[in-house]
Amino acid sequence: MNDKIVIETEPPSRKIKQIQENDQRSYCSKFRQKFFKDITEVQWNNWQWQFRNCIRSHQQLDEIFELSQDEKTIFDSNQVLPVSITPYYASVISTNQNLRKTMIPVIQETVFSIGEEVDPLHEENQSPVQGLIHRYPDRVLFLTTNRCSCYCRYCTRSRVVGRGAFCSKQDWKKCIDYIWSNDQIRDVILSGGDPLTLSNEEIKWLLSEIRAIPHVQVIRIGTKVPFVLPQRITRDLLAVLKKYQPLYMSIHATHPVEVTKEAKIACESLANIGIPLGSQTVLLKGVNDDVETMKELMHRLLMVRVRPYYLYQCDPIMGSSHFRTPVEKGIEIIQGLRGFTSGYAVPQYVIDAPGGGGKIPLLKNYVKAKQGQDYILENYEGKIFTYKDN
Ligand SMILES: *Cc1c(COP(=O)(O)O)cnc(C)c1O
């Protein structure tokens, strides 16, 4: 009787998303057929193959992405931050034109604006030993390598990544000695560059050395690997990571199209061995600076068990003004999420203070007034409520 009515099982909005994801998958495979047709499945799924075959040269980029005049000009001007895109990530970018801005330089990179600095967060001043940034009392940022899984054009550390000597064990030892001798350090963040571009042996060495320090409670890894080189999350790597818990991971996520089937497998296998996953996203003009894109990204992250952590205002590195939105935009995006979707899907919007002040949270003011004992509060819909304080 009722059976016939209940055919429509999925709400239409979910159906639309499903179609988009399928479309994306077919774009990716078309891309592979077009540019990497002789590459076997085994090669494609091998991270070392991906890493060795990163797209770097002007000619390769032009062939694959059909560079615009703006993109061609900057290449002639010899920009300093290298370009390097894994074939896998190139296939992801090919499905969304906005994402290419994050990887392919444009002429605006050579335009310097007021407030921009080579090292806006003054990391060099807060570095007691080379490779370590000690800004907050109880935690340090450990720059383990200059090499990255990709070179985001807006990178905070574009002054150092992608060139010069990669860090050596000798450098690492000095950093580890510093952590040993400072017993207020209870949280060590492995960053870079991307620590997951190191070999399993190197990662194991670093983790075991840091784990041996009694006052270090947690270790974190900051990486973009699950979204640009998901093939790197191998069984062998997981076996290494598993041994050094509590280990947290902050994954750099930019756009919903990054959350592919491959990325899902990578994130899920990390979550399955007990690594809590968080995300970090940089707010980028024309890439992810609207509520819908951001919401979709946060939802897709939660679906692959990544809890949104930070949304950053883009740091004022030299030649980055084309990426920066007004701060108002970031506040508006968070306002568009809070209350309208799961609290778990709402990251903290922060500005990493120029000059080295650390991350400062920004939020619309939900406290409208305090009248005597009364807090006058505004909810997500703009309705006013009163809370009587003690
Ligand atoms: C971001 C950052 C940290 C970690 O900050 P949390 O708020 O604890 O995630 C630590 N040190 C430096 C230098 C940082 O930039």
Short mmCIF file of C-alpha atoms and ligand atoms in Angstrom, two decimals:
data_model
loop_
_atom_site.label_atom_id
_atom_site.label_comp_id
_atom_site.label_asym_id
_atom_site.label_seq_id
_atom_site.Cartn_x
_atom_site.Cartn_y
_atom_site.Cartn_z
CA MET A 1 0.00 0.00 0.00
CA ASN A 2 2.42 2.57 1.22
CA ASP A 3 5.29 0.80 -0.51
CA LYS A 4 5.03 2.74 -3.72
CA ILE A 5 5.35 6.11 -2.06
CA VAL A 6 8.62 5.31 -0.32
CA ILE A 7 10.72 4.99 -3.46
CA GLU A 8 12.61 8.21 -2.97
CA THR A 9 15.09 7.20 -0.28
CA GLU A 10 17.61 9.97 -0.57
CA PRO A 11 16.89 13.65 -0.16
CA PRO A 12 17.62 15.51 -3.40
CA SER A 13 20.51 17.53 -1.98
CA ARG A 14 22.49 14.40 -1.16
CA LYS A 15 21.82 13.08 -4.64
CA ILE A 16 23.31 16.20 -6.20
CA LYS A 17 26.49 15.80 -4.18
CA GLN A 18 26.72 12.16 -5.18
CA ILE A 19 26.60 13.11 -8.82
CA GLN A 20 29.28 15.74 -8.36
CA GLU A 21 31.57 13.22 -6.71
CA ASN A 22 31.05 10.74 -9.54
CA ASP A 23 31.71 13.48 -12.08
CA GLN A 24 34.89 14.32 -10.29
CA ARG A 25 36.04 10.72 -10.35
CA SER A 26 35.45 10.51 -14.06
CA TYR A 27 37.35 13.78 -14.65
CA CYS A 28 40.28 12.37 -12.72
CA SER A 29 40.36 9.19 -14.75
CA LYS A 30 40.04 11.16 -18.01
CA PHE A 31 42.99 13.23 -16.87
CA ARG A 32 45.01 10.08 -16.29
CA GLN A 33 44.11 8.69 -19.68
CA LYS A 34 45.12 11.91 -21.34
CA PHE A 35 48.45 12.61 -19.64
CA PHE A 36 49.59 9.39 -17.99
CA LYS A 37 48.08 6.67 -20.16
CA ASP A 38 51.16 4.43 -20.09
CA ILE A 39 51.41 4.52 -16.32
CA THR A 40 50.23 1.33 -14.67
CA GLU A 41 47.92 1.18 -11.69
CA VAL A 42 50.84 -0.06 -9.59
CA GLN A 43 53.02 2.90 -10.56
CA TRP A 44 50.24 5.41 -10.06
CA ASN A 45 49.52 4.05 -6.58
CA ASN A 46 53.16 4.09 -5.58
CA TRP A 47 54.06 7.21 -3.64
CA GLN A 48 57.68 7.14 -4.71
CA TRP A 49 56.60 7.10 -8.34
CA GLN A 50 54.24 10.01 -7.64
CA PHE A 51 56.98 11.92 -5.85
CA ARG A 52 59.62 11.27 -8.53
CA ASN A 53 57.23 12.36 -11.23
CA CYS A 54 56.09 15.63 -9.76
CA ILE A 55 55.17 18.21 -12.36
CA ARG A 56 57.78 20.94 -12.12
CA SER A 57 58.84 22.35 -15.44
CA HIS A 58 57.22 25.19 -17.29
CA GLN A 59 56.76 22.97 -20.31
CA GLN A 60 55.03 20.14 -18.40
CA LEU A 61 52.80 22.62 -16.61
CA ASP A 62 51.84 24.28 -19.86
CA GLU A 63 51.07 20.95 -21.47
CA ILE A 64 48.87 19.82 -18.61
CA PHE A 65 47.27 23.03 -17.39
CA GLU A 66 47.49 25.24 -20.50
CA LEU A 67 49.10 28.17 -18.73
CA SER A 68 47.59 31.61 -19.07
CA GLN A 69 49.69 34.60 -20.04
CA ASP A 70 49.94 35.62 -16.38
CA GLU A 71 51.13 32.20 -15.39
CA LYS A 72 53.69 32.13 -18.20
CA THR A 73 55.18 35.52 -17.36
CA ILE A 74 56.06 34.63 -13.80
CA PHE A 75 57.96 31.58 -14.95
CA ASP A 76 60.21 33.77 -17.01
CA SER A 77 60.86 35.93 -13.95
CA ASN A 78 62.39 33.01 -12.03
CA GLN A 79 60.25 32.87 -8.92
CA VAL A 80 61.95 31.48 -5.80
CA LEU A 81 59.38 29.11 -4.35
CA PRO A 82 59.49 26.03 -6.58
CA VAL A 83 56.48 24.50 -8.27
CA SER A 84 55.98 20.80 -7.68
CA ILE A 85 52.69 18.98 -8.11
CA THR A 86 52.22 15.25 -7.80
CA PRO A 87 50.50 13.71 -10.84
CA TYR A 88 47.76 12.58 -8.47
CA TYR A 89 47.15 16.11 -7.15
CA ALA A 90 47.31 17.47 -10.69
CA SER A 91 44.39 15.18 -11.51
CA VAL A 92 42.50 16.62 -8.53
CA ILE A 93 43.28 20.21 -9.56
CA SER A 94 42.08 19.45 -13.07
CA THR A 95 38.57 19.10 -11.66
CA ASN A 96 38.51 22.57 -10.14
CA GLN A 97 39.97 25.64 -11.76
CA ASN A 98 40.02 27.63 -8.52
CA LEU A 99 42.43 25.22 -6.91
CA ARG A 100 45.16 25.75 -9.50
CA LYS A 101 45.87 29.20 -8.05
CA THR A 102 47.23 27.53 -4.94
CA MET A 103 49.89 25.62 -6.90
CA ILE A 104 50.62 27.53 -10.11
CA PRO A 105 52.29 30.92 -9.63
CA VAL A 106 50.83 34.05 -11.17
CA ILE A 107 52.43 37.43 -11.82
CA GLN A 108 50.83 38.94 -8.69
CA GLU A 109 53.40 36.98 -6.69
CA THR A 110 55.92 39.63 -7.66
CA VAL A 111 53.71 42.45 -6.37
CA PHE A 112 54.59 43.35 -2.80
CA SER A 113 52.07 45.10 -0.56
CA ILE A 114 52.15 47.02 2.70
CA GLY A 115 52.35 44.77 5.74
CA GLU A 116 53.97 41.92 3.88
CA GLU A 117 57.23 40.42 5.14
CA VAL A 118 59.54 37.56 4.26
CA ASP A 119 58.96 36.13 7.73
CA PRO A 120 55.76 37.79 8.97
CA LEU A 121 55.43 35.60 12.07
CA HIS A 122 59.04 36.39 13.09
CA GLU A 123 59.76 32.70 13.38
CA GLU A 124 63.48 33.33 12.97
CA ASN A 125 63.49 35.48 16.15
CA GLN A 126 61.76 32.78 18.14
CA SER A 127 64.10 30.03 17.06
CA PRO A 128 66.47 28.99 19.87
CA VAL A 129 68.14 26.42 17.60
CA GLN A 130 67.89 26.09 13.85
CA GLY A 131 64.77 24.16 12.94
CA LEU A 132 62.86 24.82 16.15
CA ILE A 133 60.33 27.56 16.84
CA HIS A 134 59.54 28.06 20.50
CA ARG A 135 56.72 30.59 20.67
CA TYR A 136 54.38 29.18 23.30
CA PRO A 137 55.66 28.02 26.70
CA ASP A 138 54.63 24.37 26.52
CA ARG A 139 55.03 23.45 22.87
CA VAL A 140 57.47 23.72 20.00
CA LEU A 141 57.28 23.61 16.25
CA PHE A 142 59.96 21.34 14.82
CA LEU A 143 60.82 22.07 11.19
CA THR A 144 62.05 18.63 10.24
CA THR A 145 62.61 19.20 6.53
CA ASN A 146 62.56 21.89 3.85
CA ARG A 147 60.97 19.50 1.44
CA CYS A 148 57.23 19.52 0.98
CA SER A 149 54.61 17.31 -0.60
CA CYS A 150 53.61 20.37 -2.68
CA TYR A 151 54.42 24.08 -2.66
CA CYS A 152 51.40 26.18 -1.81
CA ARG A 153 51.89 29.64 -3.25
CA TYR A 154 50.74 31.23 0.02
CA CYS A 155 53.06 29.15 2.22
CA THR A 156 54.02 30.78 5.53
CA ARG A 157 57.45 29.25 5.15
CA SER A 158 57.99 30.03 1.47
CA ARG A 159 61.19 31.77 2.60
CA VAL A 160 62.79 28.41 3.40
CA VAL A 161 60.94 25.51 1.85
CA GLY A 162 61.83 23.76 -1.36
CA ARG A 163 65.46 24.78 -1.61
CA GLY A 164 68.81 24.61 0.11
CA ALA A 165 69.98 21.63 2.06
CA PHE A 166 67.32 19.46 3.57
CA CYS A 167 67.68 19.03 7.30
CA SER A 168 70.18 16.48 8.50
CA LYS A 169 70.26 14.20 11.52
CA GLN A 170 72.79 16.56 13.03
CA ASP A 171 70.29 19.43 12.89
CA TRP A 172 67.62 17.17 14.33
CA LYS A 173 69.88 16.18 17.23
CA LYS A 174 70.31 19.83 18.25
CA CYS A 175 66.55 20.30 18.27
CA ILE A 176 66.04 17.15 20.30
CA ASP A 177 68.69 18.25 22.80
CA TYR A 178 66.83 21.52 23.23
CA ILE A 179 63.57 19.68 23.93
CA TRP A 180 65.38 17.42 26.42
CA SER A 181 66.70 20.43 28.31
CA ASN A 182 63.36 22.26 28.50
CA ASP A 183 60.99 20.28 30.62
CA GLN A 184 58.11 22.69 30.13
CA ILE A 185 57.75 21.39 26.55
CA ARG A 186 54.94 18.83 26.58
CA ASP A 187 53.82 19.04 22.94
CA VAL A 188 56.07 18.72 19.89
CA ILE A 189 54.73 19.53 16.45
CA LEU A 190 56.62 18.00 13.56
CA SER A 191 56.27 20.29 10.59
CA GLY A 192 58.44 21.60 7.76
CA GLY A 193 58.04 21.26 4.79
CA ASP A 194 56.11 18.07 5.13
CA PRO A 195 57.47 15.48 7.58
CA LEU A 196 55.69 12.69 5.73
CA THR A 197 58.02 13.23 2.76
CA LEU A 198 60.76 11.76 4.98
CA SER A 199 61.48 8.04 4.80
CA ASN A 200 59.84 5.63 7.22
CA GLU A 201 63.25 5.12 8.87
CA GLU A 202 63.71 8.87 9.37
CA ILE A 203 60.18 9.28 10.74
CA LYS A 204 60.73 6.36 13.07
CA TRP A 205 64.02 7.81 14.29
CA LEU A 206 62.44 11.21 14.99
CA LEU A 207 59.39 9.79 16.73
CA SER A 208 61.37 7.38 18.89
CA GLU A 209 63.87 10.07 19.93
CA ILE A 210 61.08 12.47 20.89
CA ARG A 211 59.00 9.78 22.57
CA ALA A 212 61.99 8.96 24.78
CA ILE A 213 61.79 12.43 26.37
CA PRO A 214 59.77 11.95 29.57
CA HIS A 215 58.15 15.42 29.67
CA VAL A 216 56.84 15.21 26.08
CA GLN A 217 53.22 14.16 26.37
CA VAL A 218 51.98 14.46 22.80
CA ILE A 219 53.52 14.57 19.37
CA ARG A 220 51.77 16.08 16.40
CA ILE A 221 52.48 15.87 12.70
CA GLY A 222 51.49 18.70 10.35
CA THR A 223 51.07 17.46 6.79
CA LYS A 224 49.22 17.84 3.50
CA VAL A 225 50.13 14.34 2.37
CA PRO A 226 46.67 12.72 2.74
CA PHE A 227 45.32 15.23 0.19
CA VAL A 228 48.22 15.59 -2.25
CA LEU A 229 49.98 12.23 -1.96
CA PRO A 230 47.56 9.83 -0.23
CA GLN A 231 49.58 6.89 -1.60
CA ARG A 232 52.20 7.76 1.04
CA ILE A 233 50.00 6.35 3.81
CA THR A 234 51.30 2.83 3.39
CA ARG A 235 50.96 -0.13 5.71
CA ASP A 236 54.62 0.23 6.67
CA LEU A 237 54.21 3.89 7.57
CA LEU A 238 51.10 3.11 9.61
CA ALA A 239 53.05 0.43 11.50
CA VAL A 240 55.65 3.08 12.42
CA LEU A 241 53.15 5.76 13.44
CA LYS A 242 51.14 3.35 15.53
CA LYS A 243 53.98 2.86 17.99
CA TYR A 244 54.38 6.45 19.13
CA GLN A 245 50.98 7.45 20.41
CA PRO A 246 49.50 9.73 21.56
CA LEU A 247 50.16 11.08 18.11
CA TYR A 248 47.90 13.71 16.55
CA MET A 249 47.81 14.85 12.97
CA SER A 250 46.89 18.23 11.49
CA ILE A 251 46.05 17.92 7.85
CA HIS A 252 46.16 20.90 5.52
CA ALA A 253 42.88 20.94 3.57
CA THR A 254 41.90 23.61 1.08
CA HIS A 255 38.92 22.61 -1.01
CA PRO A 256 36.16 19.96 -1.00
CA VAL A 257 37.43 18.34 -4.22
CA GLU A 258 40.54 17.27 -2.32
CA VAL A 259 38.50 14.75 -0.35
CA THR A 260 38.66 11.99 -2.95
CA LYS A 261 38.27 8.25 -2.62
CA GLU A 262 42.08 7.98 -2.25
CA ALA A 263 42.18 10.69 0.43
CA LYS A 264 39.35 8.95 2.25
CA ILE A 265 41.31 5.71 2.38
CA ALA A 266 44.39 7.57 3.66
CA CYS A 267 42.48 9.45 6.39
CA GLU A 268 40.49 6.43 7.45
CA SER A 269 43.55 4.24 7.80
CA LEU A 270 45.19 6.91 9.97
CA ALA A 271 42.05 7.19 12.09
CA ASN A 272 41.81 3.41 12.32
CA ILE A 273 45.20 3.13 14.03
CA GLY A 274 44.02 5.68 16.60
CA ILE A 275 45.46 8.96 15.37
CA PRO A 276 43.07 11.84 16.05
CA LEU A 277 42.92 13.91 12.87
CA GLY A 278 42.40 17.67 12.72
CA SER A 279 42.37 20.02 9.75
CA GLN A 280 44.01 23.33 9.00
CA THR A 281 42.68 25.48 6.18
CA VAL A 282 43.93 28.79 4.87
CA LEU A 283 41.18 31.17 3.79
CA LEU A 284 41.96 31.99 0.16
CA LYS A 285 40.33 34.53 -2.10
CA GLY A 286 38.54 32.91 -5.02
CA VAL A 287 39.36 29.42 -3.77
CA ASN A 288 37.38 28.71 -0.62
CA ASP A 289 36.11 32.13 0.50
CA ASP A 290 32.40 31.43 0.57
CA VAL A 291 30.16 29.71 3.12
CA GLU A 292 28.99 26.97 0.75
CA THR A 293 32.48 25.83 -0.28
CA MET A 294 33.75 26.00 3.28
CA LYS A 295 30.75 24.14 4.64
CA GLU A 296 31.10 21.44 2.01
CA LEU A 297 34.80 21.09 2.84
CA MET A 298 34.12 20.80 6.57
CA HIS A 299 31.38 18.24 5.97
CA ARG A 300 33.58 16.15 3.71
CA LEU A 301 36.38 16.29 6.27
CA LEU A 302 34.09 15.00 8.99
CA MET A 303 32.97 12.21 6.66
CA VAL A 304 36.59 11.00 6.46
CA ARG A 305 36.98 11.44 10.24
CA VAL A 306 38.96 14.67 10.21
CA ARG A 307 37.78 17.21 12.79
CA PRO A 308 38.06 20.82 11.53
CA TYR A 309 40.60 22.61 13.74
CA TYR A 310 41.83 25.94 12.35
CA LEU A 311 40.82 28.32 9.61
CA TYR A 312 43.70 30.75 9.07
CA GLN A 313 43.72 34.24 7.72
CA CYS A 314 46.36 34.03 4.97
CA ASP A 315 49.73 35.14 6.38
CA PRO A 316 51.17 38.32 4.83
CA ILE A 317 54.20 36.75 3.15
CA MET A 318 55.74 38.70 0.26
CA GLY A 319 53.50 38.78 -2.80
CA SER A 320 50.42 37.20 -1.27
CA SER A 321 47.83 39.99 -1.44
CA HIS A 322 45.93 38.26 -4.27
CA PHE A 323 45.12 35.46 -1.80
CA ARG A 324 43.93 37.56 1.10
CA THR A 325 40.29 38.26 1.80
CA PRO A 326 39.15 40.95 4.21
CA VAL A 327 39.07 39.63 7.80
CA GLU A 328 35.34 40.36 7.73
CA LYS A 329 34.97 37.53 5.19
CA GLY A 330 36.44 34.95 7.56
CA ILE A 331 34.20 36.11 10.39
CA GLU A 332 31.20 35.95 8.07
CA ILE A 333 32.07 32.40 6.99
CA ILE A 334 32.31 31.18 10.58
CA GLN A 335 29.04 32.97 11.34
CA GLY A 336 27.52 31.08 8.41
CA LEU A 337 28.60 27.77 9.90
CA ARG A 338 27.97 28.22 13.64
CA GLY A 339 24.48 26.99 14.46
CA PHE A 340 23.68 26.19 10.84
CA THR A 341 25.69 22.98 10.92
CA SER A 342 27.29 20.59 13.43
CA GLY A 343 29.51 22.27 15.97
CA TYR A 344 32.13 19.71 14.99
CA ALA A 345 32.17 21.23 11.51
CA VAL A 346 33.15 24.69 12.76
CA PRO A 347 36.90 25.42 12.85
CA GLN A 348 38.43 28.23 14.90
CA TYR A 349 39.19 31.23 12.69
CA VAL A 350 42.54 32.75 13.65
CA ILE A 351 45.08 35.32 12.61
CA ASP A 352 48.62 34.26 13.33
CA ALA A 353 49.78 37.63 14.64
CA PRO A 354 52.46 39.35 12.55
CA GLY A 355 55.50 39.79 14.75
CA GLY A 356 55.13 36.43 16.46
CA GLY A 357 52.21 36.93 18.82
CA GLY A 358 50.72 33.56 18.05
CA LYS A 359 47.27 32.56 16.89
CA ILE A 360 44.52 34.95 17.86
CA PRO A 361 40.89 33.82 17.50
CA LEU A 362 38.35 35.96 15.70
CA LEU A 363 34.64 35.60 16.11
CA LYS A 364 31.59 37.73 15.64
CA ASN A 365 30.55 39.16 18.99
CA TYR A 366 27.61 37.12 20.21
CA VAL A 367 27.52 39.08 23.48
CA LYS A 368 25.42 42.13 22.61
CA ALA A 369 25.55 43.78 26.03
CA LYS A 370 25.93 43.20 29.72
CA GLN A 371 23.22 44.94 31.72
CA GLY A 372 23.76 44.44 35.44
CA GLN A 373 23.57 40.69 35.91
CA ASP A 374 22.14 40.14 32.44
CA TYR A 375 24.12 38.97 29.46
CA ILE A 376 22.27 39.99 26.32
CA LEU A 377 23.15 37.31 23.79
CA GLU A 378 22.46 36.92 20.10
CA ASN A 379 21.94 33.42 18.69
CA TYR A 380 22.91 32.18 15.21
CA GLU A 381 19.58 33.34 13.77
CA GLY A 382 20.02 36.85 15.14
CA LYS A 383 17.45 36.37 17.91
CA ILE A 384 18.15 37.94 21.28
CA PHE A 385 18.29 35.97 24.54
CA THR A 386 19.13 36.91 28.09
CA TYR A 387 21.26 34.93 30.49
CA LYS A 388 21.25 35.84 34.18
CA ASP A 389 24.73 35.66 35.58
CA ASN A 390 25.46 34.88 39.21
C1 LIG B 1 50.51 27.01 15.42
C2 LIG B 1 51.70 26.90 16.24
C3 LIG B 1 51.73 26.05 17.35
C4 LIG B 1 50.55 25.21 17.78
O1 LIG B 1 49.48 25.98 18.18
P1 LIG B 1 48.16 25.28 18.73
O2 LIG B 1 47.21 26.39 18.95
O3 LIG B 1 48.56 24.57 19.99
O4 LIG B 1 47.72 24.30 17.69
C5 LIG B 1 52.89 25.99 18.09
N1 LIG B 1 53.97 26.72 17.75
C6 LIG B 1 53.98 27.54 16.70
C7 LIG B 1 55.20 28.33 16.39
C8 LIG B 1 52.84 27.65 15.90
O5 LIG B 1 52.85 28.46 14.82
#
